[in-house]
mmCIF file of C-alpha atoms in Angstrom:
data_model
loop_
_atom_site.group_PDB
_atom_site.id
_atom_site.type_symbol
_atom_site.label_atom_id
_atom_site.label_comp_id
_atom_site.label_asym_id
_atom_site.label_seq_id
_atom_site.Cartn_x
_atom_site.Cartn_y
_atom_site.Cartn_z
ATOM 1 C CA MET P 1 17.228 -15.350 63.362
ATOM 2 C CA LYS P 2 17.426 -15.713 59.533
ATOM 3 C CA ARG P 3 13.668 -15.263 59.393
ATOM 4 C CA GLU P 4 13.793 -12.106 61.526
ATOM 5 C CA ILE P 5 16.597 -10.722 59.358
ATOM 6 C CA LYS P 6 14.406 -11.417 56.207
ATOM 7 C CA ALA P 7 11.366 -9.788 57.920
ATOM 8 C CA VAL P 8 13.226 -6.628 58.831
ATOM 9 C CA PHE P 9 14.654 -6.455 55.096
ATOM 10 C CA LYS P 10 11.105 -6.902 53.643
ATOM 11 C CA VAL P 11 9.584 -4.079 55.781
ATOM 12 C CA LEU P 12 12.608 -1.702 54.975
ATOM 13 C CA LYS P 13 12.107 -2.622 51.061
ATOM 14 C CA GLU P 14 8.324 -1.969 51.511
ATOM 15 C CA TYR P 15 8.753 1.315 53.175
ATOM 16 C CA SER P 16 11.576 2.382 50.918
ATOM 17 C CA ILE P 17 9.262 2.032 47.828
ATOM 18 C CA ILE P 18 6.317 3.636 49.481
ATOM 19 C CA THR P 19 8.544 6.651 50.494
ATOM 20 C CA LEU P 20 9.734 6.903 46.827
ATOM 21 C CA GLY P 21 6.245 6.752 45.514
ATOM 22 C CA LEU P 22 5.240 9.537 48.031
ATOM 23 C CA LEU P 23 8.022 11.757 47.058
ATOM 24 C CA ILE P 24 7.099 11.287 43.251
ATOM 25 C CA TYR P 25 3.474 12.011 44.175
ATOM 26 C CA VAL P 26 4.192 15.213 46.147
ATOM 27 C CA LEU P 27 6.746 16.534 43.608
ATOM 28 C CA GLY P 28 3.994 15.963 40.712
ATOM 29 C CA TRP P 29 1.709 18.205 42.605
ATOM 30 C CA THR P 30 4.076 20.905 43.830
ATOM 31 C CA ILE P 31 6.236 21.278 40.562
ATOM 32 C CA PHE P 32 3.564 20.849 37.935
ATOM 33 C CA LEU P 33 0.065 20.836 39.036
ATOM 34 C CA ILE P 34 -0.259 23.696 42.051
ATOM 35 C CA PRO P 35 1.872 26.427 40.482
ATOM 36 C CA SER P 36 -0.237 25.951 37.169
ATOM 37 C CA ASN P 37 -3.556 26.596 39.242
ATOM 38 C CA LEU P 38 -4.478 23.054 38.203
ATOM 39 C CA ILE P 39 -7.150 20.936 39.924
ATOM 40 C CA GLY P 40 -7.401 17.180 40.140
ATOM 41 C CA GLY P 41 -9.322 14.411 41.901
ATOM 42 C CA GLY P 42 -9.085 12.978 45.380
ATOM 43 C CA VAL P 43 -8.498 14.798 48.463
ATOM 44 C CA THR P 44 -5.357 16.299 47.185
ATOM 45 C CA GLY P 45 -7.534 17.814 44.380
ATOM 46 C CA PHE P 46 -10.099 19.028 46.941
ATOM 47 C CA GLY P 47 -7.372 20.395 49.057
ATOM 48 C CA SER P 48 -6.081 22.281 45.922
ATOM 49 C CA ILE P 49 -9.531 23.914 45.497
ATOM 50 C CA ILE P 50 -9.507 25.202 49.017
ATOM 51 C CA GLN P 51 -5.946 26.559 48.675
ATOM 52 C CA TYR P 52 -6.997 28.449 45.584
ATOM 53 C CA ALA P 53 -10.144 29.622 47.190
ATOM 54 C CA THR P 54 -8.461 31.113 50.219
ATOM 55 C CA GLY P 55 -5.518 32.583 48.165
ATOM 56 C CA GLY P 56 -2.868 30.161 49.666
ATOM 57 C CA VAL P 57 -4.044 30.678 53.329
ATOM 58 C CA ILE P 58 -5.112 27.089 53.762
ATOM 59 C CA LYS P 59 -2.618 25.042 51.947
ATOM 60 C CA VAL P 60 -3.238 21.570 50.456
ATOM 61 C CA GLY P 61 -1.628 19.684 53.153
ATOM 62 C CA TYR P 62 -3.819 20.832 56.039
ATOM 63 C CA THR P 63 -7.095 19.809 54.264
ATOM 64 C CA TYR P 64 -5.263 16.644 53.154
ATOM 65 C CA PHE P 65 -4.429 15.526 56.775
ATOM 66 C CA VAL P 66 -7.832 16.565 58.228
ATOM 67 C CA VAL P 67 -10.048 14.609 55.756
ATOM 68 C CA ASN P 68 -7.815 11.469 55.579
ATOM 69 C CA VAL P 69 -8.015 11.031 59.220
ATOM 70 C CA ALA P 70 -11.696 10.367 58.937
ATOM 71 C CA LEU P 71 -11.241 8.133 55.829
ATOM 72 C CA LEU P 72 -8.279 6.075 57.571
ATOM 73 C CA ILE P 73 -10.632 5.293 60.567
ATOM 74 C CA ALA P 74 -12.977 3.629 58.138
ATOM 75 C CA ALA P 75 -9.983 1.723 56.518
ATOM 76 C CA LEU P 76 -8.728 0.313 59.681
ATOM 77 C CA PHE P 77 -11.974 -1.550 60.039
ATOM 78 C CA THR P 78 -11.940 -3.083 56.472
ATOM 79 C CA LEU P 79 -8.393 -3.341 55.403
ATOM 80 C CA GLY P 80 -6.508 -4.282 58.513
ATOM 81 C CA LYS P 81 -3.930 -2.706 60.914
ATOM 82 C CA SER P 82 -1.101 -3.326 58.225
ATOM 83 C CA PHE P 83 -2.755 -1.184 55.694
ATOM 84 C CA GLY P 84 -3.527 1.356 58.423
ATOM 85 C CA THR P 85 0.118 1.697 59.543
ATOM 86 C CA LYS P 86 1.509 2.081 56.222
ATOM 87 C CA THR P 87 -1.256 4.553 55.160
ATOM 88 C CA VAL P 88 -0.709 6.750 58.379
ATOM 89 C CA TYR P 89 2.765 6.886 57.442
ATOM 90 C CA ALA P 90 1.950 7.969 53.895
ATOM 91 C CA ILE P 91 -0.579 10.586 55.041
ATOM 92 C CA ILE P 92 1.915 12.341 57.333
ATOM 93 C CA VAL P 93 4.650 12.444 54.750
ATOM 94 C CA VAL P 94 2.351 13.571 51.930
ATOM 95 C CA SER P 95 0.540 16.277 54.249
ATOM 96 C CA ILE P 96 3.984 17.790 55.235
ATOM 97 C CA GLY P 97 5.644 17.276 51.789
ATOM 98 C CA LEU P 98 2.533 19.192 49.935
ATOM 99 C CA ASN P 99 3.155 22.272 52.258
ATOM 100 C CA VAL P 100 6.918 22.241 52.684
ATOM 101 C CA PHE P 101 7.807 21.515 48.997
ATOM 102 C CA GLN P 102 5.688 24.460 47.775
ATOM 103 C CA THR P 103 8.066 26.725 49.974
ATOM 104 C CA ILE P 104 11.376 25.052 49.256
ATOM 105 C CA ILE P 105 11.270 24.389 45.724
ATOM 106 C CA PRO P 106 12.576 27.657 43.864
ATOM 107 C CA GLU P 107 10.097 29.335 41.593
ATOM 108 C CA THR P 108 12.674 29.314 38.802
ATOM 109 C CA ILE P 109 12.246 25.451 38.605
ATOM 110 C CA THR P 110 8.339 25.408 38.586
ATOM 111 C CA GLN P 111 8.606 28.346 36.041
ATOM 112 C CA VAL P 112 10.819 26.508 33.697
ATOM 113 C CA LEU P 113 9.525 23.007 34.027
ATOM 114 C CA ALA P 114 5.574 23.730 34.495
ATOM 115 C CA ILE P 115 4.401 27.264 33.706
ATOM 116 C CA ASP P 116 6.698 28.042 30.598
ATOM 117 C CA ASN P 117 5.577 24.690 29.055
ATOM 118 C CA GLY P 118 1.947 25.295 29.459
ATOM 119 C CA LYS P 119 -1.163 23.577 31.323
ATOM 120 C CA LEU P 120 -1.243 20.717 28.837
ATOM 121 C CA MET P 121 2.224 19.568 29.646
ATOM 122 C CA SER P 122 1.899 20.261 33.364
ATOM 123 C CA THR P 123 -1.275 18.305 33.310
ATOM 124 C CA ILE P 124 0.454 15.105 31.608
ATOM 125 C CA MET P 125 3.625 15.264 33.653
ATOM 126 C CA GLY P 126 1.823 15.818 36.895
ATOM 127 C CA GLY P 127 -0.732 12.837 36.113
ATOM 128 C CA ILE P 128 2.179 10.393 35.283
ATOM 129 C CA MET P 129 4.045 11.222 38.584
ATOM 130 C CA ALA P 130 0.774 11.120 40.749
ATOM 131 C CA GLY P 131 -0.296 7.799 39.127
ATOM 132 C CA ALA P 132 3.058 6.275 39.429
ATOM 133 C CA GLY P 133 3.321 7.469 42.997
ATOM 134 C CA ILE P 134 0.176 6.009 43.908
ATOM 135 C CA GLY P 135 0.645 2.683 42.206
ATOM 136 C CA MET P 136 4.064 2.207 44.110
ATOM 137 C CA CYS P 137 2.341 2.886 47.391
ATOM 138 C CA MET P 138 -0.623 0.332 46.502
ATOM 139 C CA SER P 139 1.914 -2.298 45.269
ATOM 140 C CA GLN P 140 3.314 -2.260 48.864
ATOM 141 C CA GLY P 141 -0.062 -2.674 50.531
ATOM 142 C CA GLY P 142 -0.079 1.205 51.381
ATOM 143 C CA SER P 143 -1.859 4.066 49.816
ATOM 144 C CA THR P 144 -1.524 7.903 49.743
ATOM 145 C CA GLY P 145 -5.030 8.110 51.300
ATOM 146 C CA GLY P 146 -8.228 9.744 50.192
ATOM 147 C CA THR P 147 -10.083 7.985 47.060
ATOM 148 C CA ASP P 148 -7.311 5.554 47.018
ATOM 149 C CA ILE P 149 -8.631 4.222 50.528
ATOM 150 C CA ILE P 150 -12.142 4.110 48.931
ATOM 151 C CA ALA P 151 -10.945 2.224 45.889
ATOM 152 C CA LEU P 152 -9.090 -0.341 47.728
ATOM 153 C CA ILE P 153 -11.960 -1.114 50.055
ATOM 154 C CA VAL P 154 -14.278 -1.482 46.983
ATOM 155 C CA ASN P 155 -11.570 -3.511 45.137
ATOM 156 C CA LYS P 156 -11.428 -6.060 48.136
ATOM 157 C CA TYR P 157 -15.340 -6.763 47.937
ATOM 158 C CA ARG P 158 -16.146 -6.086 44.386
ATOM 159 C CA GLY P 159 -13.016 -6.560 42.278
ATOM 160 C CA VAL P 160 -13.442 -3.061 40.532
ATOM 161 C CA SER P 161 -10.547 -1.705 39.033
ATOM 162 C CA PRO P 162 -8.684 0.944 41.386
ATOM 163 C CA GLY P 163 -8.182 3.406 38.666
ATOM 164 C CA ARG P 164 -11.789 3.066 37.470
ATOM 165 C CA MET P 165 -13.281 3.573 40.985
ATOM 166 C CA ILE P 166 -10.801 6.781 41.564
ATOM 167 C CA LEU P 167 -11.763 8.051 38.148
ATOM 168 C CA THR P 168 -15.408 8.048 38.961
ATOM 169 C CA ILE P 169 -15.068 9.719 42.509
ATOM 170 C CA ASP P 170 -12.740 12.329 41.028
ATOM 171 C CA LEU P 171 -15.163 13.443 38.375
ATOM 172 C CA PHE P 172 -17.464 15.016 41.451
ATOM 173 C CA ILE P 173 -14.666 16.735 42.987
ATOM 174 C CA ILE P 174 -13.400 18.352 39.817
ATOM 175 C CA MET P 175 -16.831 19.581 38.750
ATOM 176 C CA SER P 176 -17.478 20.995 42.221
ATOM 177 C CA SER P 177 -14.586 23.428 41.416
ATOM 178 C CA LEU P 178 -17.044 25.404 39.338
ATOM 179 C CA LEU P 179 -18.931 26.389 42.403
ATOM 180 C CA ILE P 180 -16.108 27.869 44.412
ATOM 181 C CA PRO P 181 -14.090 30.944 43.679
ATOM 182 C CA SER P 182 -10.588 30.399 42.781
ATOM 183 C CA TYR P 183 -7.388 32.788 43.016
ATOM 184 C CA THR P 184 -4.106 32.465 41.165
ATOM 185 C CA PRO P 185 -0.823 32.666 43.476
ATOM 186 C CA ALA P 186 -0.610 36.506 42.439
ATOM 187 C CA GLY P 187 -4.157 37.012 44.160
ATOM 188 C CA GLU P 188 -6.156 37.354 40.998
ATOM 189 C CA LEU P 189 -9.582 35.918 40.621
ATOM 190 C CA VAL P 190 -9.849 33.248 38.108
ATOM 191 C CA PRO P 191 -12.563 34.041 35.407
ATOM 192 C CA PHE P 192 -15.149 31.594 34.970
ATOM 193 C CA VAL P 193 -14.221 30.714 31.376
ATOM 194 C CA THR P 194 -10.758 29.667 32.710
ATOM 195 C CA LYS P 195 -12.204 27.800 35.408
ATOM 196 C CA ILE P 196 -14.023 25.723 32.742
ATOM 197 C CA THR P 197 -10.753 25.271 30.732
ATOM 198 C CA ASN P 198 -9.039 24.097 34.023
ATOM 199 C CA ILE P 199 -11.899 21.393 34.612
ATOM 200 C CA VAL P 200 -10.861 20.145 31.091
ATOM 201 C CA TYR P 201 -7.369 19.860 32.226
ATOM 202 C CA GLY P 202 -8.408 18.325 35.685
ATOM 203 C CA LEU P 203 -10.385 15.484 33.609
ATOM 204 C CA MET P 204 -7.270 15.020 31.539
ATOM 205 C CA LEU P 205 -5.034 14.694 34.637
ATOM 206 C CA THR P 206 -7.522 12.266 36.134
ATOM 207 C CA VAL P 207 -7.418 10.074 33.084
ATOM 208 C CA VAL P 208 -3.644 10.039 32.716
ATOM 209 C CA CYS P 209 -3.315 9.307 36.516
ATOM 210 C CA SER P 210 -5.838 6.348 36.483
ATOM 211 C CA THR P 211 -4.335 4.823 33.455
ATOM 212 C CA VAL P 212 -0.864 5.073 34.816
ATOM 213 C CA LEU P 213 -2.053 3.517 38.248
ATOM 214 C CA ASP P 214 -3.813 0.536 36.558
ATOM 215 C CA LEU P 215 -0.635 -0.032 34.416
ATOM 216 C CA TYR P 216 1.603 -0.079 37.498
ATOM 217 C CA ILE P 217 -0.707 -2.431 39.424
ATOM 218 C CA SER P 218 -1.472 -4.768 36.633
ATOM 219 C CA GLY P 219 2.274 -4.778 35.860
ATOM 220 C CA ALA P 220 3.230 -5.548 39.386
ATOM 221 C CA LYS P 221 0.661 -8.407 39.645
ATOM 222 C CA GLN P 222 1.182 -9.920 36.289
ATOM 223 C CA SER P 223 1.786 -13.851 36.704
ATOM 224 C CA VAL P 224 3.724 -16.157 34.891
ATOM 225 C CA GLN P 225 3.791 -19.997 34.277
ATOM 226 C CA VAL P 226 7.218 -21.586 34.369
ATOM 227 C CA PHE P 227 8.011 -25.271 33.222
ATOM 228 C CA ILE P 228 11.305 -26.583 34.163
ATOM 229 C CA ILE P 229 13.173 -29.830 33.019
ATOM 230 C CA SER P 230 16.249 -30.527 35.032
ATOM 231 C CA LYS P 231 18.346 -33.594 36.174
ATOM 232 C CA LYS P 232 18.544 -31.523 39.574
ATOM 233 C CA SER P 233 14.770 -31.257 39.863
ATOM 234 C CA ASP P 234 14.780 -32.115 43.360
ATOM 235 C CA GLU P 235 17.252 -29.357 44.366
ATOM 236 C CA ILE P 236 15.348 -26.863 42.048
ATOM 237 C CA ALA P 237 11.878 -27.836 43.562
ATOM 238 C CA ASP P 238 13.219 -27.355 47.274
ATOM 239 C CA MET P 239 14.869 -23.881 46.307
ATOM 240 C CA ILE P 240 11.481 -22.652 44.859
ATOM 241 C CA ALA P 241 9.662 -23.840 47.859
ATOM 242 C CA ASN P 242 11.985 -22.519 50.419
ATOM 243 C CA ASP P 243 13.575 -19.400 48.936
ATOM 244 C CA VAL P 244 10.934 -18.173 46.435
ATOM 245 C CA HIS P 245 8.043 -19.254 48.639
ATOM 246 C CA ARG P 246 6.037 -20.740 45.628
ATOM 247 C CA GLY P 247 4.304 -23.897 45.277
ATOM 248 C CA VAL P 248 5.821 -26.628 42.802
ATOM 249 C CA THR P 249 3.754 -29.119 40.787
ATOM 250 C CA VAL P 250 5.880 -32.169 39.776
ATOM 251 C CA LEU P 251 4.601 -33.634 36.376
ATOM 252 C CA THR P 252 5.719 -36.900 34.809
ATOM 253 C CA GLY P 253 6.738 -36.833 31.030
ATOM 254 C CA GLU P 254 8.567 -38.704 28.431
ATOM 255 C CA GLY P 255 11.380 -37.426 26.077
ATOM 256 C CA TRP P 256 10.172 -38.509 22.694
ATOM 257 C CA TYR P 257 13.678 -38.729 21.233
ATOM 258 C CA THR P 258 15.306 -40.214 24.136
ATOM 259 C CA LYS P 259 12.479 -42.442 25.193
ATOM 260 C CA SER P 260 13.383 -41.784 28.862
ATOM 261 C CA GLN P 261 11.251 -40.580 31.790
ATOM 262 C CA VAL P 262 11.658 -37.010 32.812
ATOM 263 C CA ARG P 263 10.135 -34.711 35.655
ATOM 264 C CA VAL P 264 8.737 -31.495 34.568
ATOM 265 C CA LEU P 265 8.314 -28.843 37.484
ATOM 266 C CA MET P 266 5.421 -26.381 37.112
ATOM 267 C CA VAL P 267 5.444 -23.282 38.809
ATOM 268 C CA LEU P 268 3.027 -20.195 38.945
ATOM 269 C CA THR P 269 4.635 -17.087 40.203
ATOM 270 C CA LEU P 270 4.590 -13.229 39.893
ATOM 271 C CA LYS P 271 6.411 -11.716 37.111
ATOM 272 C CA SER P 272 8.459 -9.617 39.663
ATOM 273 C CA ASP P 273 9.861 -12.951 41.244
ATOM 274 C CA LEU P 274 10.826 -14.330 37.702
ATOM 275 C CA ASN P 275 14.387 -12.862 37.493
ATOM 276 C CA LEU P 276 15.388 -14.145 40.997
ATOM 277 C CA MET P 277 14.005 -17.736 40.183
ATOM 278 C CA LEU P 278 15.840 -17.808 37.025
ATOM 279 C CA ARG P 279 19.219 -16.769 38.573
ATOM 280 C CA LEU P 280 18.872 -19.523 41.374
ATOM 281 C CA ILE P 281 17.939 -22.214 38.648
ATOM 282 C CA LYS P 282 20.952 -21.276 36.794
ATOM 283 C CA ILE P 283 23.289 -21.503 39.935
ATOM 284 C CA ILE P 284 21.969 -25.102 40.576
ATOM 285 C CA ASP P 285 21.800 -26.345 36.938
ATOM 286 C CA PRO P 286 23.087 -24.153 34.222
ATOM 287 C CA ASP P 287 21.738 -26.685 31.545
ATOM 288 C CA ALA P 288 18.105 -26.798 32.877
ATOM 289 C CA PHE P 289 15.406 -26.297 30.321
ATOM 290 C CA VAL P 290 13.034 -23.510 31.272
ATOM 291 C CA SER P 291 9.906 -22.374 29.588
ATOM 292 C CA VAL P 292 8.149 -19.110 30.692
ATOM 293 C CA GLY P 293 4.693 -18.083 29.342
ATOM 294 C CA SER P 294 2.293 -15.411 30.489
ATOM 295 C CA VAL P 295 -0.998 -16.136 32.039
ATOM 296 C CA SER P 296 -4.190 -14.029 31.851
ATOM 297 C CA GLY P 297 -5.269 -14.739 35.490
ATOM 298 C CA VAL P 298 -4.093 -16.979 38.446
ATOM 299 C CA TYR P 299 -6.633 -17.624 41.343
ATOM 300 C CA GLY P 300 -6.005 -19.285 44.522
ATOM 301 C CA LYS P 301 -3.821 -18.821 47.744
ATOM 302 C CA GLY P 302 -0.941 -16.440 46.999
ATOM 303 C CA PHE P 303 -2.599 -14.799 44.017
ATOM 304 C CA ASP P 304 -5.901 -13.251 43.356
ATOM 305 C CA SER P 305 -9.125 -14.595 44.923
ATOM 306 C CA ILE P 306 -12.329 -15.475 43.016
ATOM 307 C CA LYS P 307 -14.871 -12.802 43.659
ATOM 308 C CA SER P 308 -18.541 -13.808 42.980
ATOM 309 C CA LYS P 309 -21.649 -11.607 43.549
ATOM 310 C CA SER P 310 -24.543 -12.716 45.438
ATOM 311 C CA ALA P 311 -26.409 -13.092 42.129
ATOM 312 C CA ASP P 312 -24.072 -15.482 41.035
ATOM 313 C CA LYS P 313 -24.421 -17.627 44.061
ATOM 314 C CA LYS P 314 -28.169 -17.524 43.653
ATOM 315 C CA GLU P 315 -28.078 -18.689 39.947
ATOM 316 C CA LEU P 316 -25.583 -21.455 40.990
ATOM 317 C CA ALA P 317 -28.035 -22.730 43.742
ATOM 318 C CA GLU P 318 -30.809 -22.584 41.203
ATOM 319 C CA ARG P 319 -29.003 -24.748 38.806
ATOM 320 C CA LYS P 320 -28.213 -27.340 41.576
ATOM 321 C CA ASP P 321 -31.839 -27.601 42.426
ATOM 322 C CA GLN P 322 -32.667 -28.250 38.775
ATOM 323 C CA SER P 323 -30.341 -30.960 38.338
ATOM 324 C CA LEU P 324 -31.799 -32.796 41.463
#
């Protein structure tokens, strides 16, 4: 029963964070980017190009939904049903949000926050909000769809940074806007020179978005190494294994001053779990000695996996043959 309650709370936590990320993502586009007639990468960027080309007849949300359905089918076969469930939820929410928020947000808000501050500020703010929103979704095993799905598929097999992969794909989408006519919300045709300027802003938007995404993902996955010395090491080890769900390695040491034997607990965990672990340690033994250090990489069960290319495997096989 206790496990079932924990599982329910875990799912609620994941979907709450995903929903908040989706809201931030949608607001970034509907408040800052679309009112300023800016373009971006991904399916949302492609949808914005279609909306500008049709004078607002085909809104971003419709294009976003149709394209993502096709990409989602591919994701289900590579990233699993759990990813698919969360992303179906994200695609529906974003598709509705991109259309609805354009109509319910007062023009005075977009005028004051975006248009009056210029396209540069709108690009920066929109990029930060879009990157943070995508990062929050990815950290919980979901995605806002589109190039995010492609990035996660490639990252699973090749270990390429999601932000870098999205950046590469988005360049082609942004440049394609030169070939499609664009109209302002007032119905005026955007001059070709202005479209070139918008492409520059679009490239800046993509860089800001991908940078914020990578910072969020790397921060969420950052690992730490913890050494614990305590007279209640058994209780602390049981707590870490049962409550934090992390492995514990027991090392034997000797205090140089006291010349007495001590047990040192070594734990590798995510930085996001550190505060909880420290609070629980303090409850068990307020006098425990704890040392925390950042590590550049942790590979194994519960952390990142070592990805090796076929060329690396071939080289290793050749070395074995030479040693025989």
